[in-house]
Coordinates of C-alpha atoms in Angstrom, one line a residue:
Chain A
M1 CA 83.1 112.5 76.2
V2 CA 84.0 111.1 79.6
R3 CA 85.2 107.5 79.4
E4 CA 82.9 105.0 81.1
V5 CA 83.0 101.4 82.2
A6 CA 80.3 99.0 83.3
E7 CA 79.4 99.6 87.0
S8 CA 79.7 95.9 87.6
C9 CA 83.5 96.1 87.0
V10 CA 83.8 98.5 89.9
D11 CA 81.4 96.4 92.1
T12 CA 83.2 93.1 91.5
M13 CA 86.7 94.7 91.9
L14 CA 85.7 96.2 95.2
M15 CA 84.2 92.9 96.5
E16 CA 87.3 91.1 95.4
M17 CA 89.6 93.7 97.0
V18 CA 87.8 93.3 100.4
A19 CA 87.9 89.5 100.1
M20 CA 91.6 89.6 99.3
Y21 CA 92.6 91.8 102.2
S22 CA 90.1 90.6 104.9
G23 CA 89.8 87.0 103.8
R24 CA 93.2 86.0 102.4
F25 CA 95.9 88.4 103.6
Y26 CA 94.8 89.4 107.1
A27 CA 92.1 86.8 107.9
N28 CA 92.9 86.9 111.6
K29 CA 93.8 90.6 111.8
P30 CA 90.8 92.6 110.8
E31 CA 92.3 95.9 112.0
L32 CA 95.2 95.5 109.6
A33 CA 92.8 94.6 106.7
A34 CA 90.7 97.6 107.6
R35 CA 93.7 99.9 107.5
R36 CA 94.8 98.6 104.1
I37 CA 91.3 99.0 102.6
E38 CA 91.0 102.5 104.0
A39 CA 94.5 103.4 102.6
I40 CA 93.4 102.3 99.2
G41 CA 90.3 104.5 99.5
Y42 CA 92.5 107.3 100.7
Q43 CA 94.6 107.3 97.6
V44 CA 91.5 107.2 95.3
G45 CA 89.9 110.1 97.2
H46 CA 93.1 112.1 97.0
Q47 CA 93.3 111.7 93.3
L48 CA 89.6 112.2 92.6
S49 CA 89.6 115.4 94.6
E50 CA 92.2 116.9 92.2
R51 CA 90.1 115.9 89.2
Y52 CA 86.7 116.9 90.5
T53 CA 87.8 120.3 92.0
M54 CA 89.6 121.3 88.8
E55 CA 86.9 123.7 87.4
R56 CA 85.8 125.1 90.8
P57 CA 86.8 128.2 92.7
R58 CA 88.5 127.6 96.0
F59 CA 86.4 126.7 99.0
S60 CA 86.3 129.4 101.6
D61 CA 85.6 127.2 104.6
H62 CA 85.2 123.6 105.8
L63 CA 81.4 123.7 105.3
E64 CA 81.8 124.5 101.6
A65 CA 84.2 121.6 101.1
I66 CA 81.9 119.2 102.9
K67 CA 78.9 120.5 100.8
F68 CA 81.0 119.8 97.7
I69 CA 81.4 116.2 98.8
C70 CA 77.7 116.0 99.5
K71 CA 76.7 117.3 96.1
D72 CA 79.2 117.4 93.3
F73 CA 81.5 114.7 94.5
W74 CA 78.8 112.3 95.5
S75 CA 77.0 112.8 92.2
E76 CA 80.2 112.1 90.2
V77 CA 80.9 108.9 92.1
F78 CA 77.5 107.6 93.2
K79 CA 75.2 109.3 90.8
K80 CA 73.1 110.9 93.5
Q81 CA 73.7 113.5 96.3
I82 CA 73.9 112.9 100.0
D83 CA 70.4 113.0 101.3
N84 CA 71.0 114.7 104.6
L85 CA 73.9 116.7 106.1
K86 CA 74.1 117.4 109.8
T87 CA 76.7 119.2 111.8
N88 CA 77.3 120.2 115.4
H89 CA 79.2 123.3 114.2
R90 CA 82.1 122.0 116.2
G91 CA 83.9 120.0 113.6
T92 CA 81.6 117.0 113.3
F93 CA 79.6 116.3 110.2
V94 CA 77.2 113.5 109.5
L95 CA 76.6 112.7 105.8
Q96 CA 73.5 110.5 105.4
D97 CA 72.9 108.4 102.3
N98 CA 69.5 106.7 102.4
K99 CA 70.4 104.2 99.7
F100 CA 74.2 104.0 99.5
R101 CA 74.8 102.7 96.1
W102 CA 77.6 100.3 96.9
L103 CA 75.7 98.6 99.7
S104 CA 72.7 98.0 97.5
R105 CA 74.7 96.7 94.6
V106 CA 77.3 94.4 96.1
S107 CA 76.5 91.2 97.9
I108 CA 78.8 90.8 100.9
D109 CA 79.1 87.1 101.5
P110 CA 79.7 86.6 105.2
S111 CA 80.5 83.0 104.7
S112 CA 83.6 83.9 102.7
E113 CA 85.0 85.5 105.9
K114 CA 87.1 83.1 107.9
E115 CA 85.7 81.8 111.1
T116 CA 87.3 84.2 113.6
E117 CA 86.1 85.6 116.8
D118 CA 86.5 89.3 116.8
P119 CA 86.7 90.1 120.6
S120 CA 86.3 93.8 120.1
T121 CA 82.8 93.4 118.7
P122 CA 81.1 90.5 120.5
G123 CA 77.7 89.6 119.2
E124 CA 78.1 91.6 115.9
S125 CA 77.0 89.4 113.2
K126 CA 79.3 88.1 110.5
A127 CA 77.4 90.0 107.9
A128 CA 77.7 93.3 109.7
Q129 CA 81.4 92.7 110.1
A130 CA 81.8 92.1 106.4
V131 CA 79.8 95.2 105.5
S132 CA 81.9 97.3 108.0
M133 CA 85.1 96.0 106.3
Y134 CA 83.7 97.0 102.9
L135 CA 82.8 100.5 104.1
Y136 CA 86.4 101.3 105.1
F137 CA 86.9 102.0 101.4
P138 CA 84.4 104.9 101.0
C139 CA 85.5 106.2 104.4
G140 CA 89.0 106.3 103.0
I141 CA 87.9 108.1 99.9
I142 CA 86.2 110.8 101.9
R143 CA 89.2 111.2 104.2
G144 CA 91.5 111.4 101.1
V145 CA 89.4 114.1 99.5
L146 CA 89.3 116.3 102.7
S147 CA 92.9 115.8 103.4
N148 CA 93.8 117.0 100.0
L149 CA 91.6 120.1 100.5
G150 CA 93.6 120.9 103.7
I151 CA 91.1 119.4 106.1
P152 CA 92.6 116.5 108.2
C153 CA 89.9 114.4 109.7
A154 CA 88.8 110.9 110.8
V155 CA 85.9 109.3 108.9
S156 CA 83.8 106.3 110.0
A157 CA 80.6 104.7 108.8
D158 CA 77.4 104.2 110.8
I159 CA 75.1 101.4 109.6
S160 CA 72.9 101.2 112.6
S161 CA 69.8 102.1 110.5
L162 CA 70.2 100.2 107.3
P163 CA 69.5 100.8 104.4
T164 CA 70.6 104.2 105.4
C165 CA 74.4 104.6 105.7
S166 CA 75.9 107.6 107.4
F167 CA 79.5 108.8 107.1
V168 CA 80.7 110.6 110.2
I169 CA 83.5 113.1 109.6
R170 CA 85.4 114.4 112.6
V171 CA 87.7 117.3 111.6
K172 CA 90.9 117.4 113.5
A173 CA 91.6 120.7 115.3
Chain B
M1 CA 108.1 134.1 75.5
I2 CA 107.5 131.7 78.4
V3 CA 110.8 131.1 80.2
C4 CA 109.7 129.1 83.2
V5 CA 106.8 127.1 84.6
S6 CA 106.6 125.7 88.0
V7 CA 104.5 123.6 90.3
V8 CA 104.8 124.1 94.1
G9 CA 103.1 122.1 96.8
H10 CA 101.1 123.4 99.7
Q11 CA 104.1 123.3 102.0
N12 CA 106.0 125.3 99.4
N13 CA 107.8 122.1 98.4
P14 CA 108.9 122.2 94.8
L15 CA 107.1 119.6 92.7
Y16 CA 108.1 120.6 89.2
I17 CA 110.2 123.3 87.5
Q18 CA 111.0 123.6 83.9
S19 CA 113.0 126.4 82.2
F20 CA 112.9 127.2 78.6
T21 CA 116.0 129.3 78.4
D22 CA 119.8 129.1 78.9
A23 CA 121.1 127.3 81.9
D24 CA 122.6 130.6 83.2
D25 CA 119.2 132.1 83.7
A26 CA 117.8 129.0 85.3
L27 CA 119.1 129.9 88.7
K28 CA 117.7 133.4 88.4
L29 CA 114.3 132.0 87.4
H30 CA 114.2 129.6 90.4
H31 CA 114.7 132.7 92.6
V32 CA 111.9 134.5 90.8
V33 CA 109.6 131.5 91.4
H34 CA 110.6 131.4 95.0
C35 CA 109.8 135.1 95.6
S36 CA 106.5 134.7 94.0
L37 CA 105.4 132.3 96.7
D38 CA 105.4 135.1 99.2
V39 CA 103.3 137.2 97.0
I40 CA 100.8 134.4 96.6
E41 CA 100.7 133.9 100.3
E42 CA 100.0 137.6 100.9
R43 CA 97.4 137.8 98.1
V44 CA 95.5 134.8 99.3
N45 CA 95.5 135.7 103.0
N46 CA 94.6 139.3 102.5
P47 CA 90.8 139.6 103.3
K48 CA 90.5 142.6 101.1
T49 CA 91.8 141.0 97.9
T50 CA 90.7 137.5 98.4
L51 CA 88.8 136.1 95.5
N52 CA 88.3 132.4 95.4
E53 CA 89.3 132.2 91.8
A54 CA 92.2 129.8 91.0
F55 CA 93.8 132.3 88.6
L56 CA 95.6 134.9 90.7
G57 CA 96.7 137.1 87.8
L58 CA 99.9 139.0 87.6
L59 CA 101.8 138.5 90.8
Y60 CA 104.5 141.0 90.2
P61 CA 106.5 142.4 87.4
T62 CA 110.2 142.4 87.6
L63 CA 112.6 144.3 85.3
N64 CA 112.7 141.5 82.8
Y65 CA 109.8 139.2 83.6
K66 CA 106.1 139.0 84.3
V67 CA 105.1 136.4 86.9
Y68 CA 101.6 134.9 86.9
G69 CA 100.1 132.7 89.6
Y70 CA 97.4 130.1 90.0
L71 CA 96.3 128.4 93.2
T72 CA 94.2 125.2 93.1
N73 CA 91.6 124.0 95.6
T74 CA 94.2 121.4 96.7
K75 CA 96.6 124.2 97.7
V76 CA 99.0 123.6 94.8
K77 CA 100.5 126.6 93.1
F78 CA 101.3 127.0 89.4
I79 CA 103.7 129.8 88.5
L80 CA 104.4 131.1 85.0
V81 CA 107.2 133.4 84.1
T82 CA 107.3 135.2 80.8
T83 CA 109.4 137.8 79.1
D84 CA 106.5 139.1 77.0
L85 CA 105.6 142.7 77.6
D86 CA 102.2 142.4 76.0
V87 CA 100.4 139.6 77.7
R88 CA 96.7 138.8 77.0
D89 CA 94.7 137.7 80.0
T90 CA 92.9 135.0 78.0
D91 CA 96.1 133.5 76.9
V92 CA 97.4 133.1 80.4
R93 CA 94.1 131.8 81.7
N94 CA 94.0 129.3 78.8
F95 CA 97.6 128.2 79.6
F96 CA 96.8 127.6 83.3
R97 CA 93.6 125.6 82.4
K98 CA 95.6 123.2 80.1
F99 CA 98.4 123.1 82.6
H100 CA 96.0 122.2 85.4
A101 CA 94.5 119.4 83.3
A102 CA 98.0 118.0 82.6
Y103 CA 98.9 118.3 86.3
V104 CA 95.7 116.3 87.3
D105 CA 96.6 113.5 84.9
A106 CA 100.2 113.4 86.2
V107 CA 99.0 113.0 89.8
S108 CA 96.5 110.4 88.8
N109 CA 99.3 108.1 88.1
P110 CA 99.0 105.4 90.8
F111 CA 102.8 105.5 91.2
H112 CA 103.0 109.2 91.8
V113 CA 103.7 110.0 95.4
P114 CA 101.8 113.0 96.7
G115 CA 104.1 115.7 97.9
K116 CA 107.1 114.3 95.9
K117 CA 108.4 115.7 92.6
I118 CA 106.5 114.9 89.5
T119 CA 108.7 112.6 87.4
S120 CA 106.2 111.8 84.6
R121 CA 107.7 112.0 81.1
T122 CA 104.3 112.5 79.7
F123 CA 103.8 115.5 81.9
A124 CA 107.1 117.1 80.7
Q125 CA 106.1 116.5 77.1
T126 CA 102.6 117.9 77.5
V127 CA 104.0 121.0 79.3
S128 CA 106.4 121.6 76.4
N129 CA 103.5 121.3 74.0
I130 CA 101.3 123.7 76.0
V131 CA 104.2 126.2 76.2
G132 CA 104.8 125.7 72.5
S133 CA 101.2 126.5 71.6
Y134 CA 100.9 129.4 74.0
G135 CA 99.1 132.3 72.4
L136 CA 98.4 130.6 69.2
N137 CA 94.7 129.9 69.7
Chain C
M1 CA 60.0 80.2 70.2
A2 CA 62.6 81.7 67.8
P3 CA 66.0 82.0 69.4
V4 CA 67.1 85.6 70.1
G5 CA 70.4 86.3 68.4
P6 CA 73.4 87.5 70.5
R7 CA 73.4 91.3 71.1
S8 CA 76.2 93.5 70.0
G9 CA 78.7 94.8 72.6
D10 CA 77.7 98.3 71.9
A11 CA 74.0 97.6 72.5
I12 CA 74.7 95.9 75.8
F13 CA 77.1 98.6 76.9
S14 CA 74.5 101.3 76.2
S15 CA 71.9 99.5 78.2
I16 CA 73.7 98.7 81.4
D17 CA 74.6 100.9 84.4
R18 CA 77.9 102.6 83.8
V19 CA 80.2 104.8 85.9
N20 CA 83.0 107.2 85.2
A21 CA 86.1 105.2 84.2
E22 CA 88.3 107.2 86.6
L23 CA 86.8 105.6 89.6
F24 CA 87.6 102.2 88.2
T25 CA 91.1 103.2 86.9
L26 CA 92.2 104.9 90.1
T27 CA 90.8 102.2 92.4
Y28 CA 92.7 99.5 90.4
G29 CA 95.8 101.6 90.5
A30 CA 95.5 102.1 94.3
I31 CA 95.1 98.4 94.8
V32 CA 98.2 97.6 92.7
R33 CA 100.2 100.2 94.6
Q34 CA 99.0 98.8 98.0
L35 CA 99.9 95.3 96.9
L36 CA 103.4 96.4 96.0
T37 CA 103.8 98.0 99.4
D38 CA 102.4 95.0 101.3
L39 CA 103.9 92.2 99.3
E40 CA 107.1 93.9 98.1
D41 CA 107.8 91.1 95.6
V42 CA 106.7 91.9 92.0
D43 CA 106.1 88.2 91.1
E44 CA 103.9 87.8 94.1
V45 CA 101.9 90.9 93.1
N46 CA 101.5 89.5 89.6
K47 CA 100.1 86.3 91.1
Q48 CA 97.6 88.2 93.3
L49 CA 96.4 90.3 90.4
D50 CA 95.8 87.1 88.4
Q51 CA 94.0 85.5 91.3
M52 CA 91.9 88.7 91.8
G53 CA 91.1 88.6 88.1
Y54 CA 90.2 84.9 88.2
N55 CA 87.7 85.5 91.1
I56 CA 86.2 88.4 89.2
G57 CA 86.0 86.4 86.0
I58 CA 84.0 83.6 87.6
R59 CA 81.5 86.2 88.7
L60 CA 81.3 88.3 85.5
I61 CA 80.6 85.3 83.2
D62 CA 77.0 85.0 84.5
E63 CA 76.4 88.6 83.7
F64 CA 78.1 88.2 80.3
L65 CA 75.9 85.1 79.4
A66 CA 72.7 86.7 80.6
K67 CA 73.2 90.1 78.9
S68 CA 74.7 88.9 75.7
G69 CA 72.1 86.3 75.0
V70 CA 74.8 84.0 73.8
S71 CA 74.3 80.3 74.2
R72 CA 77.4 78.4 75.1
C73 CA 80.0 78.6 72.4
V74 CA 81.2 75.2 71.6
D75 CA 83.8 76.6 69.2
F76 CA 86.9 78.1 70.7
K77 CA 87.2 80.5 67.7
E78 CA 83.8 81.8 68.3
T79 CA 84.5 82.2 72.0
A80 CA 87.6 84.3 71.4
E81 CA 85.6 86.6 69.1
M82 CA 82.9 86.9 71.7
I83 CA 85.5 87.9 74.4
A84 CA 87.1 90.5 72.1
K85 CA 84.0 92.0 70.6
V86 CA 81.3 91.6 73.3
G87 CA 83.1 90.9 76.5
F88 CA 85.6 93.8 76.5
K89 CA 83.0 96.1 75.1
M90 CA 80.2 95.5 77.6
F91 CA 82.5 95.7 80.6
L92 CA 85.3 98.1 79.7
G93 CA 83.7 99.9 76.8
V94 CA 86.5 99.1 74.4
T95 CA 86.8 96.5 71.6
A96 CA 89.7 94.1 71.2
S97 CA 90.7 92.1 68.2
V98 CA 91.6 88.5 67.7
S99 CA 94.5 87.3 65.6
S100 CA 97.4 84.8 65.2
W101 CA 95.4 81.6 65.2
D102 CA 97.4 78.4 65.2
A103 CA 96.6 75.6 62.8
D104 CA 94.6 73.7 65.4
G105 CA 92.4 76.6 66.3
T106 CA 93.3 76.2 69.9
C107 CA 95.6 79.2 70.4
C108 CA 95.2 82.8 69.5
S109 CA 96.0 86.4 70.5
I110 CA 93.6 88.9 71.9
I111 CA 94.9 92.4 71.2
L112 CA 93.8 95.5 73.1
E113 CA 94.9 99.0 72.0
D114 CA 92.7 101.1 74.1
N115 CA 92.8 100.0 77.8
P116 CA 91.0 101.9 80.6
L117 CA 93.0 100.1 83.2
V118 CA 96.2 102.0 82.2
D119 CA 94.9 105.6 81.9
F120 CA 97.4 107.9 83.6
V121 CA 99.7 105.0 84.5
E122 CA 103.5 105.3 84.1
L123 CA 105.5 102.5 85.5
P124 CA 108.5 103.5 87.5
D125 CA 111.8 101.8 86.7
T126 CA 111.7 100.0 90.0
C127 CA 108.7 97.9 88.8
Q128 CA 110.4 95.9 86.1
G129 CA 108.7 92.6 85.9
L130 CA 105.3 93.9 87.0
Y131 CA 102.4 92.9 84.7
Y132 CA 100.2 95.8 85.7
C133 CA 97.2 94.5 83.8
N134 CA 97.5 91.0 85.1
V135 CA 93.9 91.1 86.4
L136 CA 92.8 90.8 82.8
S137 CA 94.5 87.5 82.2
G138 CA 92.9 86.2 85.3
V139 CA 89.4 87.4 84.3
I140 CA 89.6 85.6 80.9
R141 CA 90.9 82.4 82.5
G142 CA 88.3 82.4 85.2
A143 CA 85.4 83.2 82.9
L144 CA 86.4 80.6 80.4
E145 CA 86.8 78.0 83.1
M146 CA 83.1 78.5 84.0
V147 CA 82.1 77.6 80.5
S148 CA 84.2 74.4 80.7
M149 CA 87.3 75.7 78.9
K150 CA 90.6 75.3 80.6
T151 CA 93.0 77.8 79.3
E152 CA 96.5 79.3 79.8
V153 CA 96.6 83.0 79.3
T154 CA 99.9 84.9 79.0
W155 CA 101.1 88.4 78.0
T156 CA 103.0 88.7 74.8
R157 CA 102.9 92.5 74.5
D158 CA 102.5 95.1 77.2
A159 CA 102.4 98.8 76.3
L160 CA 103.4 99.9 79.8
R161 CA 106.6 98.0 79.2
G162 CA 107.3 99.7 75.9
D163 CA 105.3 97.7 73.4
D164 CA 102.7 99.3 71.1
A165 CA 99.7 97.4 72.4
Y166 CA 98.4 94.9 75.0
E167 CA 98.4 91.4 73.7
L168 CA 97.3 88.3 75.5
Q169 CA 97.9 84.8 74.2
V170 CA 95.0 82.5 75.0
K171 CA 95.7 78.8 74.7
L172 CA 92.9 76.2 75.0
L173 CA 94.2 73.3 77.1
K174 CA 91.1 71.3 77.6
Q175 CA 87.5 71.6 76.7
V176 CA 85.0 69.5 78.6
A177 CA 82.2 68.4 76.3
E178 CA 78.7 69.3 77.1
E179 CA 77.1 66.5 79.0
Y180 CA 73.6 65.4 78.1
P181 CA 71.3 65.4 81.1
Y182 CA 69.9 62.0 80.2
K183 CA 72.0 59.0 79.6
D184 CA 70.8 56.0 77.7
D185 CA 70.4 52.8 79.6
E186 CA 70.9 54.4 82.9

């Protein structure tokens, strides 16, 4: 029997982690907050990849590893699979989740963010900024998983068509 | 009898080694483990023999030992050295399965640094237990 | 309408959305690790974990009250039992026990033997002084404050530091009485 906890424990912990780093510690330095949140995700991804690949034969190529993330890994963590996988066959993969669980369950409170002007993203609403900050965590997880499978990459989130959330993976040559 | 178990990282960095024999042999065993890394490399890179299974089977027999290997998806190698002449495939596979589970728990410690040696006391104890119960199932 | 009795922790835990504990355990561990790297001072990390717990507690209390069907416990003894049997069960899937009541009934110990937060954790020697599970003390303190009980929560046993269980001492400092919505002669 696999041990379980209430999902709300994970949700509240993640919300509080983001509030702590982007609201309390690095209120005026969103890039630093983002890096920390991503690093926390990276460690989690690294460790989860050891656990969730334990029973599987080795992946023969990058695509197999990415498919593992889309199906088995996403199911273990988010209880559903990635809805759509696209690739340009040149090292870029787009993983589309039409109802990303964490976005639908957590309430990002933009008013909890300090009043700071982020010059790099003029016009971007406070709510979008808060969501972006939050998404550094799952991006870090994905990067951690792939890194541990021998695939260094950069991962970013695309929320231009909510409620769909896409994770863009760029494999480093 | 199992005389040595080892965990080696993907850059051939030693993560864990435990001998179950006299100190004199320990150095010899380290050497045996080291040589087996080349065999693993060959075995995995050879397109003719590449299977994607984690269990690599018998890597090479030496005069006194049999050396078995296992390569995880995360590019970590487990090496088992035994003096047994009569080794059952299922026993070795079983061993690696339990060893893998123990390894995963050890690296799930938030204070473990990936790529650095495993210092977990629980891991050392579990490994001793697995070695102790080898072949008894 | 007949009042609905409080639900058991098991019943609630079976009915809510659950996730693999690993995700929770590893995420918390990574947060603690990152805090140690960023803050460097163990006492400061303890404080932040407590603060984190407090903020989580003030959110979780609503869910607790809603799902457990418990009306406000006026009695601190009852409250402690609810935390141990229902609270821990419905969120962490484990039951705690309550003991060591003082004569006034304002101070007790909540004891946890099985603790998902600490799965796989082994504290290095360089972390003496770290209360790894300090988020829990904050959660209890925050949740109780939302039901008008001001408490002081401290660790008396920590299995990661060599003890045989996790024990929190919960001391009731002040309980604000329920205010009636209508006052006479107002």
